[in-house]
Amino acid sequence: MPELPEVETVRRGLQPVMEGQRIASVETRRHNLRFPFQKDFVGRLEGQTIVGMGRRAKLLMAELSSGDVLLMHLGMSGSFRVVKHAAATSPGHFHHERSADRAHDHVVFHMASGAIVTFNDPRRFGYMKIVPHSELEAESFLRGLGPEPLSNSFDAAVLAAGCAGKKTSLKAALLDQRVVAGLGNIYVCEALFRAHLSPKRQASTLALRSGAPSDHARRLVDAIHTVLNLAIEAGGSSLRDHRQTTGELGYFQHSFRVYDREDEKCPTKGCKGTIKRFTQNGRSTFWCPTCQK
Ligand code: ZN
């Protein structure tokens, strides 16, 4: 499932072909993704210029010249494919596409520039929805979202305030989208590992009795910044590679330190521990019980 860094990578990949560009036409090849398309979906897109390509948590937000915003969520398996100049694409390129892949091409944006942007989603947990900019705050997928982890509005004080008094585990608190928006299982495991904090630790320990952030909160915010920025950098390099090949956006190779590394030696310098896995709130937690306290 794409997490925040993948979605940010997709945003950066779409930006050069979509931002500032007019949408000439749109094809929807079925009546729904996770939800049915709105009846006026195509009509509200065609002829509009995309004035900004933004992101909030894992939601891509294309701001249209009409004042509408196109919300796009990748779901479990969604990805975009970009062909910059349709006229320049030789039919030979299509030999590289498996027919099964094309069957999952559900939405095609034809840009006035000649670029073609295709949304492919085998499992169809993704969705697209158009909402007026003025109604964004009321949108259920955006309502109540906490701060963006890479924005200036997220720091140790904000995280400590979000966790103060919480009896839940630190891992559960970080997955709570009201505390911080867009973090998923993988990057929570990685951030807790880098901060040397146990996923089982009580969330309230990030705040001192006074409500001020503890050192743990500072360490954790630093670790969250680091894991997300490293993944976004990795995505950026995959973007440069992909541009030269398939134009596919959405997935890239990460190097995780603990995630999916059960029974491997802990990579912390001087630690003799082993990476363990257990189930927490229905998800796999990977951690080192020796150096995460
Ligand atoms: Zn360790």
PDB file of C-alpha atoms and ligand atoms in Angstrom:
ATOM      1  CA  MET A   1       0.000   0.000   0.000  1.00  0.00           C
ATOM      2  CA  PRO A   2       1.416   3.401  -0.894  1.00  0.00           C
ATOM      3  CA  GLU A   3       2.357   5.498   2.119  1.00  0.00           C
ATOM      4  CA  LEU A   4       3.008   9.231   2.354  1.00  0.00           C
ATOM      5  CA  PRO A   5       6.430   9.212   0.625  1.00  0.00           C
ATOM      6  CA  GLU A   6       5.041   7.290  -2.361  1.00  0.00           C
ATOM      7  CA  VAL A   7       2.106   9.680  -2.652  1.00  0.00           C
ATOM      8  CA  GLU A   8       4.482  12.651  -2.455  1.00  0.00           C
ATOM      9  CA  THR A   9       6.605  11.020  -5.172  1.00  0.00           C
ATOM     10  CA  VAL A  10       3.522  10.613  -7.341  1.00  0.00           C
ATOM     11  CA  ARG A  11       2.625  14.269  -6.755  1.00  0.00           C
ATOM     12  CA  ARG A  12       6.089  15.356  -7.867  1.00  0.00           C
ATOM     13  CA  GLY A  13       5.834  13.120 -10.923  1.00  0.00           C
ATOM     14  CA  LEU A  14       2.434  14.490 -11.941  1.00  0.00           C
ATOM     15  CA  GLN A  15       3.283  18.129 -11.283  1.00  0.00           C
ATOM     16  CA  PRO A  16       5.329  18.835 -14.443  1.00  0.00           C
ATOM     17  CA  VAL A  17       2.693  17.372 -16.779  1.00  0.00           C
ATOM     18  CA  MET A  18      -0.457  18.535 -14.976  1.00  0.00           C
ATOM     19  CA  GLU A  19       0.205  21.758 -13.091  1.00  0.00           C
ATOM     20  CA  GLY A  20      -0.532  24.842 -15.182  1.00  0.00           C
ATOM     21  CA  GLN A  21      -1.922  22.604 -17.918  1.00  0.00           C
ATOM     22  CA  ARG A  22      -5.430  22.395 -19.342  1.00  0.00           C
ATOM     23  CA  ILE A  23      -7.342  19.119 -19.313  1.00  0.00           C
ATOM     24  CA  ALA A  24      -8.606  18.549 -22.863  1.00  0.00           C
ATOM     25  CA  SER A  25     -10.640  15.417 -22.167  1.00  0.00           C
ATOM     26  CA  VAL A  26     -11.118  12.681 -19.586  1.00  0.00           C
ATOM     27  CA  GLU A  27     -12.105   9.041 -20.053  1.00  0.00           C
ATOM     28  CA  THR A  28     -13.581   6.966 -17.249  1.00  0.00           C
ATOM     29  CA  ARG A  29     -13.534   3.346 -18.345  1.00  0.00           C
ATOM     30  CA  ARG A  30     -15.888   2.053 -15.672  1.00  0.00           C
ATOM     31  CA  HIS A  31     -18.593   3.613 -13.523  1.00  0.00           C
ATOM     32  CA  ASN A  32     -16.702   3.304 -10.255  1.00  0.00           C
ATOM     33  CA  LEU A  33     -13.458   2.841  -8.395  1.00  0.00           C
ATOM     34  CA  ARG A  34     -13.955   2.361  -4.638  1.00  0.00           C
ATOM     35  CA  PHE A  35     -17.016   4.592  -5.084  1.00  0.00           C
ATOM     36  CA  PRO A  36     -19.061   5.438  -8.184  1.00  0.00           C
ATOM     37  CA  PHE A  37     -17.771   8.441 -10.114  1.00  0.00           C
ATOM     38  CA  GLN A  38     -19.940  11.535  -9.654  1.00  0.00           C
ATOM     39  CA  LYS A  39     -22.424  11.965 -12.521  1.00  0.00           C
ATOM     40  CA  ASP A  40     -20.789  15.235 -13.573  1.00  0.00           C
ATOM     41  CA  PHE A  41     -17.207  13.988 -12.964  1.00  0.00           C
ATOM     42  CA  VAL A  42     -15.966  14.315 -16.554  1.00  0.00           C
ATOM     43  CA  GLY A  43     -17.874  17.555 -17.219  1.00  0.00           C
ATOM     44  CA  ARG A  44     -16.318  19.305 -14.231  1.00  0.00           C
ATOM     45  CA  LEU A  45     -12.790  18.376 -15.390  1.00  0.00           C
ATOM     46  CA  GLU A  46     -12.804  18.900 -19.148  1.00  0.00           C
ATOM     47  CA  GLY A  47     -11.595  22.331 -20.211  1.00  0.00           C
ATOM     48  CA  GLN A  48     -10.287  23.191 -16.733  1.00  0.00           C
ATOM     49  CA  THR A  49      -6.708  24.192 -16.024  1.00  0.00           C
ATOM     50  CA  ILE A  50      -4.978  22.563 -13.058  1.00  0.00           C
ATOM     51  CA  VAL A  51      -3.663  25.552 -11.141  1.00  0.00           C
ATOM     52  CA  GLY A  52      -1.935  23.558  -8.379  1.00  0.00           C
ATOM     53  CA  MET A  53      -1.054  19.952  -7.598  1.00  0.00           C
ATOM     54  CA  GLY A  54      -1.013  19.514  -3.831  1.00  0.00           C
ATOM     55  CA  ARG A  55      -1.186  16.768  -1.247  1.00  0.00           C
ATOM     56  CA  ARG A  56      -2.732  16.374   2.207  1.00  0.00           C
ATOM     57  CA  ALA A  57      -1.773  13.166   4.043  1.00  0.00           C
ATOM     58  CA  LYS A  58      -2.205  10.485   1.364  1.00  0.00           C
ATOM     59  CA  LEU A  59      -4.680  12.459  -0.732  1.00  0.00           C
ATOM     60  CA  LEU A  60      -3.572  14.150  -3.964  1.00  0.00           C
ATOM     61  CA  MET A  61      -5.382  17.444  -4.552  1.00  0.00           C
ATOM     62  CA  ALA A  62      -5.528  18.988  -8.031  1.00  0.00           C
ATOM     63  CA  GLU A  63      -6.850  22.552  -7.772  1.00  0.00           C
ATOM     64  CA  LEU A  64      -8.860  23.505 -10.846  1.00  0.00           C
ATOM     65  CA  SER A  65      -9.387  26.930 -12.403  1.00  0.00           C
ATOM     66  CA  SER A  66     -13.132  26.504 -11.762  1.00  0.00           C
ATOM     67  CA  GLY A  67     -12.635  26.529  -7.977  1.00  0.00           C
ATOM     68  CA  ASP A  68     -13.207  22.792  -7.752  1.00  0.00           C
ATOM     69  CA  VAL A  69     -10.582  20.431  -6.328  1.00  0.00           C
ATOM     70  CA  LEU A  70     -10.045  16.940  -7.726  1.00  0.00           C
ATOM     71  CA  LEU A  71      -9.204  14.581  -4.843  1.00  0.00           C
ATOM     72  CA  MET A  72      -7.324  11.423  -5.831  1.00  0.00           C
ATOM     73  CA  HIS A  73      -6.468   8.540  -3.504  1.00  0.00           C
ATOM     74  CA  LEU A  74      -4.245   5.644  -4.605  1.00  0.00           C
ATOM     75  CA  GLY A  75      -5.942   3.131  -2.298  1.00  0.00           C
ATOM     76  CA  MET A  76      -4.063  -0.187  -2.050  1.00  0.00           C
ATOM     77  CA  SER A  77      -2.725  -0.580  -5.570  1.00  0.00           C
ATOM     78  CA  GLY A  78      -3.307   2.630  -7.530  1.00  0.00           C
ATOM     79  CA  SER A  79      -0.603   4.151  -9.720  1.00  0.00           C
ATOM     80  CA  PHE A  80      -0.278   6.684 -12.498  1.00  0.00           C
ATOM     81  CA  ARG A  81       1.475   6.359 -15.825  1.00  0.00           C
ATOM     82  CA  VAL A  82       2.578   9.416 -17.738  1.00  0.00           C
ATOM     83  CA  VAL A  83       3.198   9.679 -21.459  1.00  0.00           C
ATOM     84  CA  LYS A  84       4.480  13.172 -22.100  1.00  0.00           C
ATOM     85  CA  HIS A  85       3.852  13.532 -25.805  1.00  0.00           C
ATOM     86  CA  ALA A  86       1.256  11.186 -27.173  1.00  0.00           C
ATOM     87  CA  ALA A  87       2.165  12.004 -30.761  1.00  0.00           C
ATOM     88  CA  ALA A  88       5.765  10.993 -30.156  1.00  0.00           C
ATOM     89  CA  THR A  89       4.877   7.593 -28.699  1.00  0.00           C
ATOM     90  CA  SER A  90       5.534   4.871 -31.205  1.00  0.00           C
ATOM     91  CA  PRO A  91       3.170   1.894 -31.201  1.00  0.00           C
ATOM     92  CA  GLY A  92       6.186  -0.238 -30.289  1.00  0.00           C
ATOM     93  CA  HIS A  93       6.056   1.067 -26.734  1.00  0.00           C
ATOM     94  CA  PHE A  94       2.853  -0.821 -26.144  1.00  0.00           C
ATOM     95  CA  HIS A  95       4.600  -4.158 -26.480  1.00  0.00           C
ATOM     96  CA  HIS A  96       6.029  -3.571 -23.037  1.00  0.00           C
ATOM     97  CA  GLU A  97       2.619  -3.281 -21.448  1.00  0.00           C
ATOM     98  CA  ARG A  98       0.929  -6.435 -20.341  1.00  0.00           C
ATOM     99  CA  SER A  99      -2.690  -6.664 -21.461  1.00  0.00           C
ATOM    100  CA  ALA A 100      -3.677  -7.392 -17.873  1.00  0.00           C
ATOM    101  CA  ASP A 101      -2.252  -4.018 -16.897  1.00  0.00           C
ATOM    102  CA  ARG A 102      -4.256  -2.157 -19.511  1.00  0.00           C
ATOM    103  CA  ALA A 103      -7.423  -3.807 -18.217  1.00  0.00           C
ATOM    104  CA  HIS A 104      -6.856  -1.898 -14.988  1.00  0.00           C
ATOM    105  CA  ASP A 105      -6.478   1.497 -16.650  1.00  0.00           C
ATOM    106  CA  HIS A 106      -9.595   3.162 -15.260  1.00  0.00           C
ATOM    107  CA  VAL A 107      -9.173   6.910 -15.769  1.00  0.00           C
ATOM    108  CA  VAL A 108      -7.289   8.643 -18.580  1.00  0.00           C
ATOM    109  CA  PHE A 109      -6.545  12.375 -18.595  1.00  0.00           C
ATOM    110  CA  HIS A 110      -5.722  13.808 -22.009  1.00  0.00           C
ATOM    111  CA  MET A 111      -3.911  17.090 -21.409  1.00  0.00           C
ATOM    112  CA  ALA A 112      -4.094  19.870 -24.003  1.00  0.00           C
ATOM    113  CA  SER A 113      -0.271  19.669 -24.183  1.00  0.00           C
ATOM    114  CA  GLY A 114      -0.549  16.156 -25.638  1.00  0.00           C
ATOM    115  CA  ALA A 115       0.496  14.463 -22.397  1.00  0.00           C
ATOM    116  CA  ILE A 116      -1.579  11.481 -21.305  1.00  0.00           C
ATOM    117  CA  VAL A 117      -1.936  10.599 -17.615  1.00  0.00           C
ATOM    118  CA  THR A 118      -3.461   7.199 -16.881  1.00  0.00           C
ATOM    119  CA  PHE A 119      -4.680   5.940 -13.514  1.00  0.00           C
ATOM    120  CA  ASN A 120      -4.334   2.178 -13.106  1.00  0.00           C
ATOM    121  CA  ASP A 121      -5.702   0.332 -10.083  1.00  0.00           C
ATOM    122  CA  PRO A 122      -6.095  -3.475 -10.077  1.00  0.00           C
ATOM    123  CA  ARG A 123      -7.785  -3.666  -6.673  1.00  0.00           C
ATOM    124  CA  ARG A 124      -9.877  -0.499  -7.047  1.00  0.00           C
ATOM    125  CA  PHE A 125      -9.554   0.749  -3.479  1.00  0.00           C
ATOM    126  CA  GLY A 126      -8.500   4.097  -4.898  1.00  0.00           C
ATOM    127  CA  TYR A 127     -10.983   6.867  -5.553  1.00  0.00           C
ATOM    128  CA  MET A 128     -11.440  10.203  -7.236  1.00  0.00           C
ATOM    129  CA  LYS A 129     -13.881  12.863  -6.158  1.00  0.00           C
ATOM    130  CA  ILE A 130     -14.444  16.505  -7.077  1.00  0.00           C
ATOM    131  CA  VAL A 131     -15.356  18.968  -4.333  1.00  0.00           C
ATOM    132  CA  PRO A 132     -15.635  22.756  -4.372  1.00  0.00           C
ATOM    133  CA  HIS A 133     -12.637  24.338  -2.659  1.00  0.00           C
ATOM    134  CA  SER A 134     -14.980  26.019  -0.171  1.00  0.00           C
ATOM    135  CA  GLU A 135     -16.263  22.619   0.997  1.00  0.00           C
ATOM    136  CA  LEU A 136     -12.887  20.911   1.501  1.00  0.00           C
ATOM    137  CA  GLU A 137     -12.974  21.329   5.277  1.00  0.00           C
ATOM    138  CA  ALA A 138     -16.185  19.351   5.511  1.00  0.00           C
ATOM    139  CA  GLU A 139     -14.852  16.529   3.332  1.00  0.00           C
ATOM    140  CA  SER A 140     -14.885  13.321   5.349  1.00  0.00           C
ATOM    141  CA  PHE A 141     -11.422  12.203   4.182  1.00  0.00           C
ATOM    142  CA  LEU A 142      -9.869  15.486   5.303  1.00  0.00           C
ATOM    143  CA  ARG A 143     -11.938  16.316   8.369  1.00  0.00           C
ATOM    144  CA  GLY A 144     -10.099  16.018  11.656  1.00  0.00           C
ATOM    145  CA  LEU A 145      -6.723  15.241  10.099  1.00  0.00           C
ATOM    146  CA  GLY A 146      -3.784  16.161  12.313  1.00  0.00           C
ATOM    147  CA  PRO A 147      -0.729  18.140  11.195  1.00  0.00           C
ATOM    148  CA  GLU A 148       1.328  17.172   8.145  1.00  0.00           C
ATOM    149  CA  PRO A 149       4.459  15.466   9.490  1.00  0.00           C
ATOM    150  CA  LEU A 150       6.791  17.449   7.205  1.00  0.00           C
ATOM    151  CA  SER A 151       5.159  20.831   7.727  1.00  0.00           C
ATOM    152  CA  ASN A 152       6.212  23.555  10.146  1.00  0.00           C
ATOM    153  CA  SER A 153       3.045  22.904  12.139  1.00  0.00           C
ATOM    154  CA  PHE A 154       4.429  19.549  13.339  1.00  0.00           C
ATOM    155  CA  ASP A 155       7.040  19.613  16.091  1.00  0.00           C
ATOM    156  CA  ALA A 156       7.782  17.981  19.457  1.00  0.00           C
ATOM    157  CA  ALA A 157       5.332  20.244  21.301  1.00  0.00           C
ATOM    158  CA  VAL A 158       2.498  19.403  18.894  1.00  0.00           C
ATOM    159  CA  LEU A 159       3.241  15.675  19.043  1.00  0.00           C
ATOM    160  CA  ALA A 160       3.455  15.728  22.846  1.00  0.00           C
ATOM    161  CA  ALA A 161       0.145  17.594  23.061  1.00  0.00           C
ATOM    162  CA  GLY A 162      -1.449  15.017  20.732  1.00  0.00           C
ATOM    163  CA  CYS A 163      -0.191  12.153  22.910  1.00  0.00           C
ATOM    164  CA  ALA A 164      -0.700  13.711  26.357  1.00  0.00           C
ATOM    165  CA  GLY A 165      -2.948  11.603  28.552  1.00  0.00           C
ATOM    166  CA  LYS A 166      -3.227   8.828  25.951  1.00  0.00           C
ATOM    167  CA  LYS A 167      -3.253   5.362  27.491  1.00  0.00           C
ATOM    168  CA  THR A 168      -2.730   3.723  24.097  1.00  0.00           C
ATOM    169  CA  SER A 169       0.638   2.510  22.822  1.00  0.00           C
ATOM    170  CA  LEU A 170       2.975   4.922  21.112  1.00  0.00           C
ATOM    171  CA  LYS A 171       2.580   2.980  17.884  1.00  0.00           C
ATOM    172  CA  ALA A 172      -1.217   3.241  17.970  1.00  0.00           C
ATOM    173  CA  ALA A 173      -0.948   6.984  18.678  1.00  0.00           C
ATOM    174  CA  LEU A 174       1.309   7.549  15.664  1.00  0.00           C
ATOM    175  CA  LEU A 175      -1.111   5.642  13.427  1.00  0.00           C
ATOM    176  CA  ASP A 176      -3.975   7.836  14.676  1.00  0.00           C
ATOM    177  CA  GLN A 177      -4.492  10.317  11.827  1.00  0.00           C
ATOM    178  CA  ARG A 178      -5.746  12.958  14.266  1.00  0.00           C
ATOM    179  CA  VAL A 179      -2.360  13.000  16.023  1.00  0.00           C
ATOM    180  CA  VAL A 180      -0.307  13.217  12.830  1.00  0.00           C
ATOM    181  CA  ALA A 181      -1.611  12.812   9.290  1.00  0.00           C
ATOM    182  CA  GLY A 182      -0.491  10.261   6.730  1.00  0.00           C
ATOM    183  CA  LEU A 183       1.829   7.993   8.708  1.00  0.00           C
ATOM    184  CA  GLY A 184       1.308   4.282   8.034  1.00  0.00           C
ATOM    185  CA  ASN A 185       2.584   1.044   9.520  1.00  0.00           C
ATOM    186  CA  ILE A 186       5.958   0.934   7.746  1.00  0.00           C
ATOM    187  CA  TYR A 187       7.189   4.433   8.573  1.00  0.00           C
ATOM    188  CA  VAL A 188       5.880   4.279  12.141  1.00  0.00           C
ATOM    189  CA  CYS A 189       7.964   1.112  12.709  1.00  0.00           C
ATOM    190  CA  GLU A 190      10.997   2.750  11.112  1.00  0.00           C
ATOM    191  CA  ALA A 191      10.644   6.025  13.034  1.00  0.00           C
ATOM    192  CA  LEU A 192      10.244   4.282  16.408  1.00  0.00           C
ATOM    193  CA  PHE A 193      13.331   2.202  15.650  1.00  0.00           C
ATOM    194  CA  ARG A 194      15.449   5.246  14.784  1.00  0.00           C
ATOM    195  CA  ALA A 195      14.220   7.054  17.901  1.00  0.00           C
ATOM    196  CA  HIS A 196      15.077   3.941  20.020  1.00  0.00           C
ATOM    197  CA  LEU A 197      11.535   4.004  21.454  1.00  0.00           C
ATOM    198  CA  SER A 198       9.467   0.905  22.111  1.00  0.00           C
ATOM    199  CA  PRO A 199       6.255   0.598  20.088  1.00  0.00           C
ATOM    200  CA  LYS A 200       4.628  -0.665  23.329  1.00  0.00           C
ATOM    201  CA  ARG A 201       5.556   2.432  25.345  1.00  0.00           C
ATOM    202  CA  GLN A 202       2.553   4.402  26.592  1.00  0.00           C
ATOM    203  CA  ALA A 203       1.895   7.374  24.288  1.00  0.00           C
ATOM    204  CA  SER A 204       1.456   9.782  27.219  1.00  0.00           C
ATOM    205  CA  THR A 205       5.192   9.473  28.046  1.00  0.00           C
ATOM    206  CA  LEU A 206       5.931  11.911  25.198  1.00  0.00           C
ATOM    207  CA  ALA A 207       4.613  14.700  27.410  1.00  0.00           C
ATOM    208  CA  LEU A 208       6.038  15.803  30.760  1.00  0.00           C
ATOM    209  CA  ARG A 209       3.664  16.392  33.629  1.00  0.00           C
ATOM    210  CA  SER A 210       3.623  20.072  32.666  1.00  0.00           C
ATOM    211  CA  GLY A 211       2.483  19.119  29.157  1.00  0.00           C
ATOM    212  CA  ALA A 212       5.834  20.150  27.662  1.00  0.00           C
ATOM    213  CA  PRO A 213       7.462  17.678  25.251  1.00  0.00           C
ATOM    214  CA  SER A 214       9.890  15.119  26.675  1.00  0.00           C
ATOM    215  CA  ASP A 215      13.226  14.349  25.015  1.00  0.00           C
ATOM    216  CA  HIS A 216      11.517  11.281  23.597  1.00  0.00           C
ATOM    217  CA  ALA A 217       9.100  13.510  21.680  1.00  0.00           C
ATOM    218  CA  ARG A 218      11.988  15.505  20.176  1.00  0.00           C
ATOM    219  CA  ARG A 219      13.829  12.334  19.189  1.00  0.00           C
ATOM    220  CA  LEU A 220      10.702  10.894  17.644  1.00  0.00           C
ATOM    221  CA  VAL A 221       9.897  13.992  15.574  1.00  0.00           C
ATOM    222  CA  ASP A 222      13.485  13.997  14.266  1.00  0.00           C
ATOM    223  CA  ALA A 223      13.170  10.307  13.394  1.00  0.00           C
ATOM    224  CA  ILE A 224       9.831  10.834  11.598  1.00  0.00           C
ATOM    225  CA  HIS A 225      11.379  13.648   9.538  1.00  0.00           C
ATOM    226  CA  THR A 226      14.392  11.492   8.702  1.00  0.00           C
ATOM    227  CA  VAL A 227      12.518   8.368   7.579  1.00  0.00           C
ATOM    228  CA  LEU A 228      10.042  10.336   5.465  1.00  0.00           C
ATOM    229  CA  ASN A 229      12.690  12.532   3.850  1.00  0.00           C
ATOM    230  CA  LEU A 230      14.927   9.559   3.038  1.00  0.00           C
ATOM    231  CA  ALA A 231      12.007   7.728   1.440  1.00  0.00           C
ATOM    232  CA  ILE A 232      10.998  10.812  -0.555  1.00  0.00           C
ATOM    233  CA  GLU A 233      14.605  11.126  -1.764  1.00  0.00           C
ATOM    234  CA  ALA A 234      14.559   7.458  -2.796  1.00  0.00           C
ATOM    235  CA  GLY A 235      11.283   8.114  -4.591  1.00  0.00           C
ATOM    236  CA  GLY A 236      12.814  11.079  -6.339  1.00  0.00           C
ATOM    237  CA  SER A 237      15.615   8.968  -7.730  1.00  0.00           C
ATOM    238  CA  SER A 238      13.143   6.290  -8.831  1.00  0.00           C
ATOM    239  CA  LEU A 239      11.219   9.080 -10.559  1.00  0.00           C
ATOM    240  CA  ARG A 240      14.268  10.059 -12.576  1.00  0.00           C
ATOM    241  CA  ASP A 241      14.805   6.422 -13.578  1.00  0.00           C
ATOM    242  CA  HIS A 242      11.179   5.838 -14.440  1.00  0.00           C
ATOM    243  CA  ARG A 243      10.898   8.930 -16.571  1.00  0.00           C
ATOM    244  CA  GLN A 244      13.382   7.395 -18.921  1.00  0.00           C
ATOM    245  CA  THR A 245      11.569   4.078 -19.070  1.00  0.00           C
ATOM    246  CA  THR A 246       7.905   3.481 -18.405  1.00  0.00           C
ATOM    247  CA  GLY A 247       6.636   6.727 -16.917  1.00  0.00           C
ATOM    248  CA  GLU A 248       5.100   4.721 -14.094  1.00  0.00           C
ATOM    249  CA  LEU A 249       4.656   6.525 -10.812  1.00  0.00           C
ATOM    250  CA  GLY A 250       3.783   5.197  -7.428  1.00  0.00           C
ATOM    251  CA  TYR A 251       6.147   2.495  -6.181  1.00  0.00           C
ATOM    252  CA  PHE A 252       9.838   2.286  -5.536  1.00  0.00           C
ATOM    253  CA  GLN A 253      12.347   0.229  -3.599  1.00  0.00           C
ATOM    254  CA  HIS A 254      13.020   1.272  -0.048  1.00  0.00           C
ATOM    255  CA  SER A 255      15.699   0.147   2.294  1.00  0.00           C
ATOM    256  CA  PHE A 256      14.010  -0.427   5.622  1.00  0.00           C
ATOM    257  CA  ARG A 257      15.988  -1.008   8.793  1.00  0.00           C
ATOM    258  CA  VAL A 258      13.433  -3.096  10.695  1.00  0.00           C
ATOM    259  CA  TYR A 259      10.304  -3.440   8.574  1.00  0.00           C
ATOM    260  CA  ASP A 260      10.036  -6.955   7.122  1.00  0.00           C
ATOM    261  CA  ARG A 261      13.387  -7.902   8.690  1.00  0.00           C
ATOM    262  CA  GLU A 262      12.265 -10.379  11.358  1.00  0.00           C
ATOM    263  CA  ASP A 263      15.129 -12.477  12.811  1.00  0.00           C
ATOM    264  CA  GLU A 264      17.824 -10.276  11.252  1.00  0.00           C
ATOM    265  CA  LYS A 265      20.548  -8.709  13.354  1.00  0.00           C
ATOM    266  CA  CYS A 266      19.652  -5.248  14.685  1.00  0.00           C
ATOM    267  CA  PRO A 267      21.408  -2.581  12.565  1.00  0.00           C
ATOM    268  CA  THR A 268      21.952  -0.208  15.531  1.00  0.00           C
ATOM    269  CA  LYS A 269      25.676   0.238  16.170  1.00  0.00           C
ATOM    270  CA  GLY A 270      26.771  -1.730  19.224  1.00  0.00           C
ATOM    271  CA  CYS A 271      23.386  -3.449  19.685  1.00  0.00           C
ATOM    272  CA  LYS A 272      23.475  -7.244  19.829  1.00  0.00           C
ATOM    273  CA  GLY A 273      19.698  -7.579  19.503  1.00  0.00           C
ATOM    274  CA  THR A 274      17.571  -9.273  16.853  1.00  0.00           C
ATOM    275  CA  ILE A 275      14.602  -7.777  14.989  1.00  0.00           C
ATOM    276  CA  LYS A 276      11.320  -9.205  16.261  1.00  0.00           C
ATOM    277  CA  ARG A 277       7.785  -9.087  14.923  1.00  0.00           C
ATOM    278  CA  PHE A 278       4.503  -9.118  16.810  1.00  0.00           C
ATOM    279  CA  THR A 279       0.927  -8.175  16.019  1.00  0.00           C
ATOM    280  CA  GLN A 280      -0.260  -4.880  17.438  1.00  0.00           C
ATOM    281  CA  ASN A 281      -3.722  -3.445  16.655  1.00  0.00           C
ATOM    282  CA  GLY A 282      -4.019  -6.007  13.867  1.00  0.00           C
ATOM    283  CA  ARG A 283      -0.790  -4.933  12.136  1.00  0.00           C
ATOM    284  CA  SER A 284       2.733  -6.342  12.175  1.00  0.00           C
ATOM    285  CA  THR A 285       5.154  -4.393  14.330  1.00  0.00           C
ATOM    286  CA  PHE A 286       8.864  -4.899  13.646  1.00  0.00           C
ATOM    287  CA  TRP A 287      11.290  -3.729  16.318  1.00  0.00           C
ATOM    288  CA  CYS A 288      14.419  -4.440  18.328  1.00  0.00           C
ATOM    289  CA  PRO A 289      13.464  -5.197  21.975  1.00  0.00           C
ATOM    290  CA  THR A 290      17.104  -4.662  22.991  1.00  0.00           C
ATOM    291  CA  CYS A 291      17.615  -1.034  21.951  1.00  0.00           C
ATOM    292  CA  GLN A 292      14.031   0.289  21.739  1.00  0.00           C
ATOM    293  CA  LYS A 293      12.899   1.245  25.239  1.00  0.00           C
TER     294      LYS A 293
HETATM  295 ZN    ZN B   1      18.842  -3.052  18.603  1.00  0.00          ZN
END
